[in-house]
Amino acid sequence: MKPDVPAYYSNLAPFRSLFGRGNPILTYHKLGPRPARVRLKGLYLDALLFARQLTELRNAGYTSGSLLNCAGPALQKKLVITFDDGYVNVLRYGLKPLEETNFVAIQFLVTDLLGKYNQWDVPLGEAPEPMMDVAQVKDWLAAGHDIGSHTLTHPYLTRLNPQQASEEINASRKKLEDLFGRAVEHFCYPYGDWNEAVRDLVIAAGYKTACTTNAGVNTSDVSSFALKRFTARYPSRNLKAIWSRFRAGVSV
């Protein structure tokens, strides 16, 4: 990645050339007002900025691509929008701008926490945020969007034994398919934490793609089970420190 390209996405200008050489994926977490007592402020994006980002991409000729096609030759002006975790605020603040710009998105859900909250990072001091429940996920799907698995409980998969990791990966997919009556083909590694053993478990579970937190665009040299993504966020003066914490796997 060129040194003059930021490690996060805020607007198209610095990325225009890079996006033309591969298949970009953007990742978001939380939309709307940011509450007090937030550890990682950059995981919240103002709803108006989200709408501006989508409008800019649409006006530049971008349309929604598929995760299935990212690990391959560069497709002209195709882009994938992903959301990690499954927060209610994405449903509340994201559906309208997605509809207005004709983009579709995929939400990676923490299956055992549907209708609950972000239990994995609240004990570490993060602000609690409600997660979409089954009815809200159905609203998301009815709007034309997709879902994928982000495991059962959002663990560090490389810290689990193989049986535990396999359960997180396999059971989350089965539960989602049983709940929503549709194939779940896409996986996202919590915290971006993975290795070859974890990747192989994802492949064995029957997924077709898996997303990481590694920054970059995707080409034929990238595995479908190690897809790169740029985190979308607001501009910040303290980018280096925030990105370092993100890559370290805090609250992702």
Coordinates of C-alpha atoms in Angstrom, one line a residue:
M1 CA 0.0 0.0 0.0
K2 CA 1.4 3.4 -0.9
P3 CA 2.5 5.5 2.1
D4 CA 0.4 8.4 1.0
V5 CA -2.8 6.4 1.2
P6 CA -4.4 6.6 4.7
A7 CA -5.0 3.4 6.6
Y8 CA -8.7 4.3 7.1
Y9 CA -11.3 5.7 4.7
S10 CA -13.0 9.0 5.1
N11 CA -13.4 10.2 1.5
L12 CA -12.6 9.0 -1.9
A13 CA -9.9 11.4 -3.0
P14 CA -6.8 9.6 -1.5
F15 CA -8.1 6.2 -2.6
R16 CA -9.3 6.8 -6.1
S17 CA -6.2 5.4 -7.8
L18 CA -5.8 2.5 -5.4
F19 CA -9.5 1.5 -5.7
G20 CA -9.0 1.3 -9.5
R21 CA -6.3 -1.4 -9.1
G22 CA -8.3 -3.8 -7.0
N23 CA -11.6 -4.6 -5.3
P24 CA -12.2 -2.5 -2.2
I25 CA -14.2 -3.4 0.8
L26 CA -15.3 -0.8 3.4
T27 CA -16.1 -1.8 7.0
Y28 CA -18.2 0.1 9.5
H29 CA -19.2 -0.7 13.1
K30 CA -21.6 1.8 14.7
L31 CA -23.6 4.7 13.2
G32 CA -25.1 7.8 14.8
P33 CA -24.5 9.7 18.0
R34 CA -21.5 8.7 20.0
P35 CA -22.4 8.2 23.7
A36 CA -20.1 9.2 26.6
R37 CA -17.6 6.7 27.9
V38 CA -16.4 5.4 24.6
R39 CA -13.0 3.8 24.3
L40 CA -12.7 3.6 20.6
K41 CA -14.4 6.8 19.3
G42 CA -13.4 5.9 15.7
L43 CA -15.8 3.0 15.6
Y44 CA -18.7 5.4 15.6
L45 CA -19.5 7.3 12.4
D46 CA -21.9 10.2 12.3
A47 CA -25.0 9.4 10.2
L48 CA -24.5 12.5 8.0
L49 CA -20.9 11.6 7.2
F50 CA -22.0 8.0 6.4
A51 CA -24.6 9.4 3.9
R52 CA -21.9 11.8 2.4
Q53 CA -19.5 8.9 1.9
L54 CA -22.1 6.8 0.1
T55 CA -23.3 9.8 -2.0
E56 CA -19.7 10.6 -3.0
L57 CA -19.1 7.0 -4.1
R58 CA -22.4 6.8 -6.0
N59 CA -21.6 10.1 -7.8
A60 CA -18.2 8.7 -8.7
G61 CA -19.9 5.7 -10.4
Y62 CA -19.4 3.0 -7.8
T63 CA -22.0 0.3 -7.3
S64 CA -22.3 -2.6 -4.9
G65 CA -20.0 -5.6 -5.6
S66 CA -20.0 -9.1 -4.1
L67 CA -17.6 -10.6 -1.6
L68 CA -17.6 -13.6 -3.8
N69 CA -15.8 -11.7 -6.5
C70 CA -13.3 -9.7 -4.4
A71 CA -10.4 -12.2 -4.6
G72 CA -10.0 -11.8 -8.4
P73 CA -9.3 -9.4 -11.1
A74 CA -10.2 -5.7 -10.4
L75 CA -13.8 -5.0 -11.3
Q76 CA -14.5 -1.5 -12.5
K77 CA -16.0 0.6 -9.7
K78 CA -17.4 -2.2 -7.6
L79 CA -17.3 -1.8 -3.9
V80 CA -18.5 -3.9 -0.9
I81 CA -19.9 -2.4 2.3
T82 CA -19.7 -4.4 5.5
F83 CA -20.8 -3.8 9.1
D84 CA -19.3 -5.8 12.0
D85 CA -21.2 -6.9 15.1
G86 CA -24.9 -6.1 14.3
Y87 CA -25.7 -3.0 16.2
V88 CA -29.2 -1.5 16.3
N89 CA -27.9 1.9 15.4
V90 CA -26.8 0.6 11.9
L91 CA -30.4 -0.4 11.2
R92 CA -31.6 3.0 12.6
Y93 CA -29.2 5.3 10.8
G94 CA -28.0 3.1 7.9
L95 CA -31.0 1.9 6.0
K96 CA -32.1 5.2 4.5
P97 CA -28.8 6.4 3.1
L98 CA -28.1 2.9 1.7
E99 CA -31.5 2.9 0.0
E100 CA -31.1 6.4 -1.4
T101 CA -27.7 5.5 -2.9
N102 CA -28.7 2.0 -4.1
F103 CA -26.0 0.3 -2.2
V104 CA -26.4 -3.0 -0.4
A105 CA -24.4 -4.1 2.6
I106 CA -23.7 -7.2 4.7
Q107 CA -23.9 -7.3 8.4
F108 CA -21.7 -9.8 10.3
L109 CA -23.7 -10.9 13.3
V110 CA -22.6 -12.2 16.7
T111 CA -25.2 -14.9 16.8
D112 CA -25.6 -15.6 20.5
L113 CA -25.9 -11.9 21.3
L114 CA -28.8 -11.1 19.0
G115 CA -31.1 -8.8 21.0
K116 CA -28.5 -8.3 23.7
Y117 CA -25.4 -6.0 23.8
N118 CA -21.7 -6.0 23.1
Q119 CA -20.8 -8.2 26.0
W120 CA -17.3 -8.9 24.8
D121 CA -15.9 -5.4 25.4
V122 CA -18.2 -3.7 28.0
P123 CA -16.2 -5.4 30.8
L124 CA -13.1 -3.7 29.3
G125 CA -14.7 -0.3 29.7
E126 CA -16.5 0.2 26.3
A127 CA -20.0 1.7 26.3
P128 CA -22.8 -0.8 25.9
E129 CA -24.7 -0.7 22.6
P130 CA -27.8 -2.8 21.8
M131 CA -27.5 -5.5 19.1
M132 CA -30.2 -6.2 16.6
D133 CA -32.7 -8.8 17.6
V134 CA -34.2 -11.4 15.2
A135 CA -37.1 -9.1 14.1
Q136 CA -34.6 -6.3 13.3
V137 CA -32.3 -8.6 11.4
K138 CA -35.4 -9.6 9.3
D139 CA -36.0 -5.9 8.6
W140 CA -32.4 -5.6 7.5
L141 CA -32.8 -8.6 5.1
A142 CA -36.2 -7.4 3.9
A143 CA -34.5 -4.2 2.8
G144 CA -32.3 -6.2 0.5
H145 CA -29.2 -6.5 2.6
D146 CA -27.2 -9.6 3.6
I147 CA -25.9 -11.2 6.7
G148 CA -22.8 -13.2 7.6
S149 CA -21.3 -14.8 10.7
H150 CA -19.1 -13.1 13.3
T151 CA -19.1 -16.2 15.5
L152 CA -21.3 -17.0 18.5
T153 CA -19.7 -14.8 21.1
H154 CA -17.0 -12.7 19.5
P155 CA -13.9 -14.4 20.9
Y156 CA -10.2 -14.4 19.9
L157 CA -10.4 -17.5 17.8
T158 CA -6.6 -18.2 17.9
R159 CA -6.8 -18.4 21.7
L160 CA -9.4 -21.2 21.7
N161 CA -8.7 -24.8 21.3
P162 CA -9.7 -26.3 17.9
Q163 CA -12.9 -27.8 19.2
Q164 CA -14.0 -24.5 20.7
A165 CA -13.0 -22.5 17.6
S166 CA -14.9 -24.9 15.4
E167 CA -18.0 -24.6 17.5
E168 CA -17.9 -20.8 17.3
I169 CA -17.5 -21.0 13.5
N170 CA -19.9 -23.8 12.7
A171 CA -22.7 -23.3 15.2
S172 CA -23.0 -19.6 14.4
R173 CA -23.6 -20.3 10.8
K174 CA -26.2 -23.1 11.5
K175 CA -28.1 -20.9 14.0
L176 CA -28.3 -18.0 11.5
E177 CA -29.5 -20.3 8.7
D178 CA -32.1 -21.8 11.0
L179 CA -33.3 -18.4 12.2
F180 CA -33.5 -16.7 8.9
G181 CA -34.0 -19.5 6.4
R182 CA -31.2 -18.5 4.1
A183 CA -27.6 -19.6 3.3
V184 CA -24.9 -17.9 5.3
E185 CA -21.8 -17.9 3.0
H186 CA -19.6 -15.2 4.5
F187 CA -17.5 -15.0 7.7
C188 CA -15.6 -12.3 9.5
Y189 CA -12.8 -13.0 12.0
P190 CA -13.5 -11.2 15.4
Y191 CA -10.8 -8.7 16.2
G192 CA -9.2 -9.7 12.8
D193 CA -7.7 -12.6 14.8
W194 CA -6.9 -15.6 12.6
N195 CA -4.2 -17.9 11.5
E196 CA -4.0 -20.8 9.0
A197 CA -5.7 -23.3 11.4
V198 CA -8.6 -20.9 12.0
R199 CA -8.9 -20.2 8.3
D200 CA -9.0 -23.9 7.6
L201 CA -11.9 -24.3 10.1
V202 CA -13.8 -21.6 8.3
I203 CA -13.2 -23.3 4.9
A204 CA -14.3 -26.7 6.4
A205 CA -17.5 -25.1 7.8
G206 CA -18.6 -24.3 4.2
Y207 CA -18.2 -20.6 4.1
K208 CA -17.2 -19.1 0.8
T209 CA -15.3 -16.0 2.0
A210 CA -13.8 -14.5 5.2
C211 CA -13.0 -10.9 6.0
T212 CA -10.0 -9.7 8.0
T213 CA -9.1 -6.3 9.4
N214 CA -6.0 -6.0 7.1
A215 CA -6.1 -2.8 5.1
G216 CA -5.8 -2.9 1.3
V217 CA -7.7 -3.7 -1.8
N218 CA -8.3 -7.2 -3.0
T219 CA -6.8 -8.8 -6.2
S220 CA -6.2 -12.2 -7.7
D221 CA -3.3 -12.6 -5.2
V222 CA -5.6 -12.4 -2.2
S223 CA -7.3 -15.4 -0.7
S224 CA -11.1 -15.4 -0.5
F225 CA -10.5 -16.3 3.2
A226 CA -8.3 -13.4 3.9
L227 CA -10.1 -10.5 2.3
K228 CA -8.7 -7.0 3.1
R229 CA -10.9 -4.1 4.2
F230 CA -10.5 -0.4 4.9
T231 CA -12.2 0.9 8.0
A232 CA -14.4 3.9 7.2
R233 CA -14.4 6.6 9.9
Y234 CA -14.2 10.4 10.4
P235 CA -10.9 12.3 10.0
S236 CA -8.8 12.4 13.1
R237 CA -5.5 14.1 14.1
N238 CA -4.5 11.0 16.1
L239 CA -4.7 8.4 13.3
K240 CA -1.6 6.4 14.0
A241 CA -2.5 5.6 17.6
I242 CA -6.1 4.8 16.7
W243 CA -5.2 2.5 13.8
S244 CA -2.6 0.7 16.0
R245 CA -5.3 0.0 18.6
F246 CA -7.7 -1.2 15.8
R247 CA -5.1 -3.5 14.3
A248 CA -4.3 -4.8 17.7
G249 CA -7.8 -6.1 17.9
V250 CA -9.4 -3.8 20.5
S251 CA -13.2 -3.9 20.2
V252 CA -13.3 -4.8 16.6

